[in-house]
Coordinates of C-alpha atoms and ligand atoms in Angstrom, one line a residue:
M1039 CA 24.4 -25.5 -10.7
E1040 CA 25.4 -22.4 -9.0
D1041 CA 24.0 -21.9 -5.5
I1042 CA 21.5 -19.1 -6.0
Y1043 CA 20.8 -18.9 -2.4
Q1044 CA 24.3 -17.5 -2.1
K1045 CA 22.9 -14.3 -3.8
R1046 CA 19.9 -14.0 -1.6
V1047 CA 19.6 -10.6 0.1
L1048 CA 20.2 -11.4 3.8
N1049 CA 19.6 -9.1 6.7
Q1050 CA 16.8 -7.4 5.0
F1051 CA 14.3 -5.0 6.4
A1052 CA 14.2 -2.7 3.3
S1053 CA 10.7 -3.4 2.1
D1054 CA 8.0 -6.1 2.1
N1055 CA 8.5 -6.5 -1.6
Y1056 CA 11.8 -8.0 -1.0
A1057 CA 10.0 -11.1 0.2
G1058 CA 9.2 -14.0 -2.0
I1059 CA 5.7 -15.4 -3.0
C1060 CA 3.9 -17.0 -0.1
P1061 CA 3.0 -20.7 -0.5
E1062 CA -0.8 -19.9 -0.8
A1063 CA -0.2 -17.6 -3.8
L1064 CA 2.3 -19.9 -5.4
Q1065 CA -0.1 -22.8 -5.2
A1066 CA -2.8 -20.9 -6.7
M1067 CA -0.6 -20.1 -9.7
Q1068 CA 0.3 -23.6 -10.0
D1069 CA -3.3 -24.6 -10.0
A1070 CA -4.2 -22.1 -12.6
N1071 CA -1.5 -23.6 -14.8
A1072 CA -3.5 -26.5 -16.0
G1073 CA -3.9 -26.4 -19.7
F1074 CA -5.5 -23.8 -21.9
V1075 CA -7.6 -21.1 -20.5
S1076 CA -9.1 -18.1 -22.3
S1077 CA -7.2 -14.8 -22.1
Y1078 CA -7.4 -11.3 -21.1
G1079 CA -9.4 -11.9 -17.9
D1080 CA -12.3 -13.9 -19.6
D1081 CA -11.5 -16.8 -17.3
I1082 CA -12.9 -18.7 -14.5
W1083 CA -10.0 -17.8 -12.1
T1084 CA -10.4 -14.1 -12.6
E1085 CA -14.1 -14.6 -12.0
R1086 CA -13.7 -16.3 -8.8
A1087 CA -11.0 -13.8 -7.6
C1088 CA -13.7 -11.1 -8.2
Q1089 CA -16.2 -13.1 -6.4
H1090 CA -13.9 -13.5 -3.3
L1091 CA -13.2 -9.8 -3.2
R1092 CA -16.9 -9.2 -3.2
Q1093 CA -17.4 -11.6 -0.2
V1094 CA -14.4 -9.9 1.5
F1095 CA -15.9 -6.5 1.1
E1096 CA -19.6 -7.6 1.6
T1097 CA -20.7 -5.7 -1.6
E1098 CA -21.1 -6.0 -5.3
C1099 CA -17.9 -4.1 -6.0
Q1100 CA -16.3 -3.8 -9.4
V1101 CA -12.8 -5.3 -9.5
F1102 CA -9.8 -4.9 -11.9
F1103 CA -6.4 -6.6 -11.7
V1104 CA -3.4 -4.5 -12.7
F1105 CA 0.4 -5.2 -12.6
N1106 CA 1.5 -2.8 -9.8
G1107 CA 0.4 -0.1 -7.4
T1108 CA 1.6 2.9 -9.3
A1109 CA -0.8 1.7 -12.3
A1110 CA -3.6 1.0 -9.8
N1111 CA -3.3 4.5 -8.2
S1112 CA -2.8 6.5 -11.4
L1113 CA -5.5 4.8 -13.4
A1114 CA -8.0 5.0 -10.5
L1115 CA -7.3 8.7 -10.0
A1116 CA -7.4 9.3 -13.6
S1117 CA -10.8 7.8 -13.9
L1118 CA -12.0 10.1 -11.1
C1119 CA -10.7 13.3 -12.6
R1120 CA -10.7 15.4 -15.6
S1121 CA -7.4 17.1 -16.7
Y1122 CA -8.2 20.3 -14.8
H1123 CA -9.1 18.8 -11.6
S1124 CA -6.9 18.3 -8.6
V1125 CA -6.2 15.5 -6.0
V1126 CA -5.6 16.5 -2.5
C1127 CA -3.2 14.1 -0.7
H1128 CA -0.6 13.9 2.0
E1129 CA 2.8 15.4 1.2
L1130 CA 4.5 11.9 1.9
A1131 CA 1.7 10.1 -0.2
H1132 CA 3.2 7.5 -2.6
V1133 CA 1.2 9.1 -5.4
E1134 CA 3.1 12.4 -4.7
T1135 CA 6.4 11.2 -3.9
D1136 CA 7.0 7.8 -5.4
E1137 CA 5.1 7.5 -8.7
C1138 CA 7.3 9.5 -11.0
G1139 CA 4.3 11.7 -12.0
A1140 CA 2.2 8.8 -13.2
P1141 CA -1.0 10.1 -11.7
E1142 CA -0.6 13.5 -13.4
F1143 CA 0.5 11.6 -16.7
F1144 CA -2.4 9.2 -16.9
S1145 CA -4.8 12.0 -16.1
N1146 CA -3.5 14.2 -18.6
G1147 CA -2.6 17.1 -16.2
T1148 CA -4.6 16.5 -13.1
K1149 CA -2.6 18.3 -10.2
L1150 CA -1.8 16.8 -7.1
L1151 CA -2.1 19.3 -4.1
H1152 CA -0.3 18.1 -1.1
V1153 CA -1.1 18.9 2.6
N1154 CA 0.9 18.0 5.6
G1155 CA -0.5 16.4 8.8
Q1156 CA 1.1 14.5 11.7
G1157 CA 2.1 10.8 11.5
G1158 CA 1.5 10.6 7.8
K1159 CA -2.1 11.4 8.1
L1160 CA -4.0 14.1 6.5
D1161 CA -4.8 17.1 8.7
L1162 CA -8.3 17.8 7.9
G1163 CA -7.9 21.6 8.7
E1164 CA -5.3 21.8 6.0
V1165 CA -7.2 19.8 3.6
E1166 CA -10.3 22.0 4.0
R1167 CA -8.0 25.1 3.6
T1168 CA -6.6 23.7 0.4
I1169 CA -9.9 22.9 -1.0
T1170 CA -11.5 26.4 -0.1
R1171 CA -8.3 28.5 -0.8
R1172 CA -9.6 29.5 -4.0
S1173 CA -12.8 28.9 -6.1
D1174 CA -11.9 30.8 -9.1
I1175 CA -11.2 29.5 -12.6
H1176 CA -7.5 29.7 -12.3
Y1177 CA -7.1 27.1 -9.6
P1178 CA -7.1 23.4 -10.3
R1179 CA -10.7 22.2 -9.1
P1180 CA -10.3 19.7 -6.2
K1181 CA -12.0 16.5 -7.1
V1182 CA -10.6 13.7 -5.3
L1183 CA -9.3 13.2 -1.7
S1184 CA -6.6 10.5 -1.5
L1185 CA -5.4 8.8 1.6
T1186 CA -3.0 6.0 2.3
Q1187 CA -4.0 2.9 4.6
A1188 CA -1.6 2.0 6.3
T1189 CA 0.1 5.4 5.8
E1190 CA 3.6 5.8 4.4
V1191 CA 5.0 6.0 7.9
G1192 CA 3.3 2.9 9.2
T1193 CA 0.4 4.5 11.0
V1194 CA -3.3 3.6 10.4
Y1195 CA -6.3 5.6 10.1
T1196 CA -9.2 4.6 12.4
P1197 CA -12.7 4.0 11.0
D1198 CA -13.7 7.4 12.5
E1199 CA -10.8 9.3 10.9
I1200 CA -11.8 7.8 7.5
R1201 CA -15.4 8.5 8.0
A1202 CA -14.5 12.2 8.9
T1203 CA -12.0 12.4 5.9
S1204 CA -14.9 11.2 3.6
E1205 CA -17.5 13.4 5.1
L1206 CA -15.2 16.4 4.4
A1207 CA -14.6 15.3 0.9
K1208 CA -18.4 14.7 0.1
R1209 CA -19.2 18.1 1.6
Y1210 CA -17.2 19.6 -1.4
G1211 CA -18.5 17.1 -3.9
M1212 CA -15.1 15.2 -3.9
R1213 CA -14.4 11.4 -4.3
V1214 CA -12.5 9.4 -1.9
H1215 CA -9.4 7.3 -3.2
M1216 CA -7.6 4.8 -0.8
D1217 CA -4.1 3.6 -1.6
G1218 CA -4.2 0.4 0.1
A1219 CA -0.8 -1.0 -0.8
R1220 CA -0.7 -2.2 2.9
F1221 CA -4.4 -2.4 3.4
A1222 CA -4.2 -5.9 5.0
N1223 CA -1.8 -4.7 7.6
A1224 CA -4.2 -1.9 8.5
V1225 CA -7.2 -4.2 8.6
V1226 CA -5.5 -6.6 11.0
S1227 CA -4.1 -3.7 13.2
L1228 CA -7.6 -2.3 13.6
D1229 CA -9.3 -5.7 13.9
V1230 CA -12.2 -4.4 11.8
A1231 CA -14.1 -5.8 8.8
P1232 CA -12.6 -4.5 5.5
A1233 CA -16.0 -2.9 4.6
E1234 CA -15.8 -0.8 7.8
V1235 CA -12.8 1.1 6.6
T1236 CA -13.7 1.4 2.9
W1237 CA -17.1 1.9 1.4
R1238 CA -19.0 2.0 4.8
A1239 CA -16.7 4.8 5.6
G1240 CA -17.2 6.6 2.4
V1241 CA -14.3 5.2 0.3
D1242 CA -15.2 5.1 -3.5
V1243 CA -12.0 3.4 -4.9
L1244 CA -9.5 1.3 -3.2
C1245 CA -6.3 0.2 -4.6
L1246 CA -5.7 -3.0 -2.9
G1247 CA -2.1 -4.3 -2.6
G1248 CA -1.1 -7.8 -3.4
A1249 CA 2.7 -7.8 -3.9
K1250 CA 3.7 -6.5 -0.5
N1251 CA 1.3 -9.0 1.1
G1252 CA 2.9 -12.1 -0.5
M1253 CA 2.0 -12.3 -4.0
A1254 CA 4.3 -12.4 -7.0
I1255 CA 2.7 -9.4 -8.7
G1256 CA -0.5 -7.5 -9.0
E1257 CA -2.7 -5.2 -7.2
A1258 CA -6.6 -5.1 -7.3
V1259 CA -8.6 -1.8 -8.1
V1260 CA -11.7 -2.1 -6.3
F1261 CA -14.7 0.3 -7.2
F1262 CA -17.3 0.5 -4.6
D1263 CA -19.2 3.0 -6.7
R1264 CA -19.7 1.0 -9.8
E1265 CA -20.5 3.9 -11.8
L1266 CA -17.1 5.1 -11.5
A1267 CA -15.7 1.9 -13.1
N1268 CA -17.3 2.8 -16.3
E1269 CA -14.9 2.1 -19.2
F1270 CA -12.1 1.4 -16.7
D1271 CA -11.3 -1.6 -18.7
Y1272 CA -10.3 0.4 -21.8
R1273 CA -8.1 2.6 -19.4
C1274 CA -6.3 -0.5 -18.2
K1275 CA -5.8 -1.7 -21.8
Q1276 CA -4.5 1.6 -23.0
A1277 CA -2.0 1.8 -20.3
G1278 CA -0.7 -1.6 -20.9
Q1279 CA -2.3 -3.0 -17.8
L1280 CA -4.5 -5.6 -19.3
A1281 CA -2.6 -9.0 -18.7
S1282 CA -3.2 -11.4 -21.6
K1283 CA -2.6 -14.4 -19.3
M1284 CA -4.6 -12.6 -16.7
R1285 CA -5.3 -15.9 -14.6
F1286 CA -1.7 -15.8 -13.2
I1287 CA -2.4 -12.3 -11.7
S1288 CA -6.0 -13.0 -10.6
A1289 CA -5.6 -16.6 -9.3
P1290 CA -3.2 -15.9 -6.5
W1291 CA -5.9 -13.6 -5.0
I1292 CA -8.1 -16.7 -4.7
G1293 CA -5.2 -18.4 -2.7
M1294 CA -4.7 -15.3 -0.5
L1295 CA -8.3 -14.8 0.3
E1296 CA -9.8 -18.1 0.5
G1297 CA -8.1 -19.5 3.6
G1298 CA -7.4 -16.0 5.0
A1299 CA -3.6 -16.0 4.1
W1300 CA -3.8 -12.3 3.3
L1301 CA -4.7 -11.4 6.9
R1302 CA -2.4 -14.1 8.4
N1303 CA 0.6 -12.7 6.3
A1304 CA -0.4 -9.2 7.4
R1305 CA -0.8 -10.2 11.1
H1306 CA 2.7 -12.0 11.1
A1307 CA 4.4 -8.9 9.5
N1308 CA 2.8 -6.6 12.0
A1309 CA 3.8 -8.8 15.0
C1310 CA 7.3 -8.9 13.8
A1311 CA 7.3 -5.0 13.7
A1312 CA 5.8 -4.9 17.1
M1313 CA 8.5 -7.1 18.4
L1314 CA 11.2 -5.0 16.7
E1315 CA 9.7 -1.8 18.1
Q1316 CA 9.8 -3.2 21.5
H1317 CA 13.3 -4.1 21.4
L1318 CA 14.5 -1.0 19.7
A1319 CA 12.7 1.3 22.0
V1320 CA 14.8 0.6 24.9
I1321 CA 18.3 1.0 23.1
N1322 CA 20.0 4.2 24.1
G1323 CA 20.4 6.6 21.2
V1324 CA 17.6 5.1 19.3
R1325 CA 14.3 6.9 19.1
I1326 CA 11.0 5.5 17.6
M1327 CA 9.6 8.2 15.2
Y1328 CA 6.0 7.2 14.8
P1329 CA 3.6 5.0 16.7
R1330 CA 4.2 1.5 15.1
Q1331 CA 0.6 0.5 14.0
A1332 CA 1.3 -1.8 10.9
N1333 CA 4.5 -3.6 9.7
S1334 CA 7.3 -0.9 9.8
V1335 CA 9.2 0.8 12.5
F1336 CA 10.9 4.2 11.8
V1337 CA 13.7 5.1 13.9
E1338 CA 16.0 7.9 14.4
M1339 CA 19.7 6.9 15.3
P1340 CA 23.1 8.5 15.1
E1341 CA 24.5 8.4 11.4
A1342 CA 27.4 6.3 12.6
V1343 CA 25.0 3.6 13.8
A1344 CA 23.2 3.5 10.5
A1345 CA 26.4 3.4 8.6
T1346 CA 27.8 0.5 10.9
L1347 CA 24.6 -1.4 10.1
R1348 CA 24.8 -0.9 6.5
T1349 CA 28.5 -2.0 6.3
A1350 CA 27.4 -5.1 8.3
G1351 CA 25.0 -5.9 5.5
W1352 CA 21.7 -4.8 6.9
N1353 CA 19.3 -3.4 4.3
F1354 CA 16.9 -0.7 5.2
Y1355 CA 15.5 2.6 3.5
S1356 CA 16.2 6.0 4.8
F1357 CA 14.5 7.9 2.2
I1358 CA 10.8 7.3 3.0
G1359 CA 8.8 9.6 5.1
S1360 CA 10.8 12.3 6.8
G1361 CA 14.2 10.8 7.1
G1362 CA 15.3 8.3 9.7
A1363 CA 15.5 4.6 9.1
R1364 CA 12.6 2.5 8.0
F1365 CA 12.6 -1.3 9.1
M1366 CA 9.9 -3.1 7.1
C1367 CA 8.7 -6.6 8.1
S1368 CA 6.9 -9.0 5.8
W1369 CA 5.2 -12.4 5.8
Q1370 CA 8.6 -13.9 5.4
T1371 CA 10.5 -12.0 8.2
T1372 CA 11.1 -14.3 11.0
E1373 CA 11.6 -13.7 14.9
H1374 CA 15.1 -14.8 14.4
D1375 CA 15.6 -12.2 11.8
V1376 CA 14.1 -9.4 14.3
L1377 CA 16.2 -10.6 17.0
Q1378 CA 19.4 -10.6 14.9
L1379 CA 18.6 -7.0 13.7
V1380 CA 18.2 -5.9 17.3
E1381 CA 21.6 -7.4 18.3
A1382 CA 23.2 -5.7 15.3
V1383 CA 21.7 -2.3 16.4
Q1384 CA 22.9 -2.9 19.9
A1385 CA 26.4 -3.7 18.8
A1386 CA 26.5 -0.6 16.4
V1387 CA 25.4 1.5 19.3
A1388 CA 27.9 0.2 21.5
S1389 CA 30.8 0.5 19.0
S1390 CA 29.8 4.0 18.0
S1391 CA 29.7 5.2 21.7
L1392 CA 33.4 3.9 22.0
F1393 CA 34.4 6.9 19.9
D1394 CA 32.1 9.6 21.5
Ligands
LIG2041 C1 4.5 0.0 -2.6 C2 3.6 1.0 -2.6 C3 2.7 1.3 -3.7 C4 2.9 0.5 -5.0 O1 4.1 0.7 -5.6 P1 4.5 -0.3 -6.9 O2 5.9 -0.3 -6.7 O3 4.1 0.7 -8.1 O4 3.8 -1.5 -6.8 C5 1.6 2.2 -3.7 N1 1.4 2.9 -2.6 C6 2.3 2.7 -1.4 C7 1.9 3.4 -0.2 C8 3.2 1.9 -1.4 O5 4.1 1.6 -0.4

């Protein structure tokens, strides 16, 4: 047989979704594979996964499992809005820049209004100006405030910041949506209970990431205000997001939550990024762009250095956020990987300065 390991992407810091399935999630899929089980989520695995999420969030939330984050965000936002409403989000928000218009598509025209803000976080003054700029019938009516936790540039909103954001939203009769593709990384970074940075801080709906945290596939849409979940099951089905063999999307959540793998994975990824940041920060010509608070490190470095790294086979993104290179760590990243990358950057800097 062909050695497929030859085809592995080595030297990878592009994204946490390059990583494989963590053992706990894989084992749960295996466990769920025993014989016949009823379909479309009417099964014991899905029920147990929902129960686990209710325990984690310490509330009777309503939970739905969908295939990916784009679907989770888009359908959640669509369920909070009418077509003439608008969603206020950060200009770097995934819903704005990386979902190909899906939130607008699924909500039949709801407009995203983007605002800026330091470090990937919403500037509340800007948010308020956007909400109050107009109140006439010609302006799409602001209905939802969307924030990303951890943010697109690897920073983390504190509980106080989330509370202040929600209070502003509620003052204007708006709902709060949280894109939590990397929610676990934020939770371990803050060392808080998940409830403290969600419903207790005013979040109405959380799109909770599974794939980047170590699962094969799937995100959970968690409604803390159960009223808002009304008919969400129909929305999922219509959008092609109701898995017929639902247990294989839901059971891995049990594996992730039961023994705390979701937090362990996130803690590990964050620690790898912290180590990377520490080493990169002292290299001449390399500048850390944002405070590293989750599992990514954004750096500015000479184009020649980035090119040398790519030629040497290192994978990283440079289109996320506001330029620079993004190095993303996952549950599968090792200390050895981090040190190898550091060495490669040092070597690339040394060779580029030969030609200065
Ligand atoms: C990865 C990611 C998502 C989900 O993306 P999908 O590819 O649709 O699963 C959502 N929000 C953020 C901030 C992300 O990084």
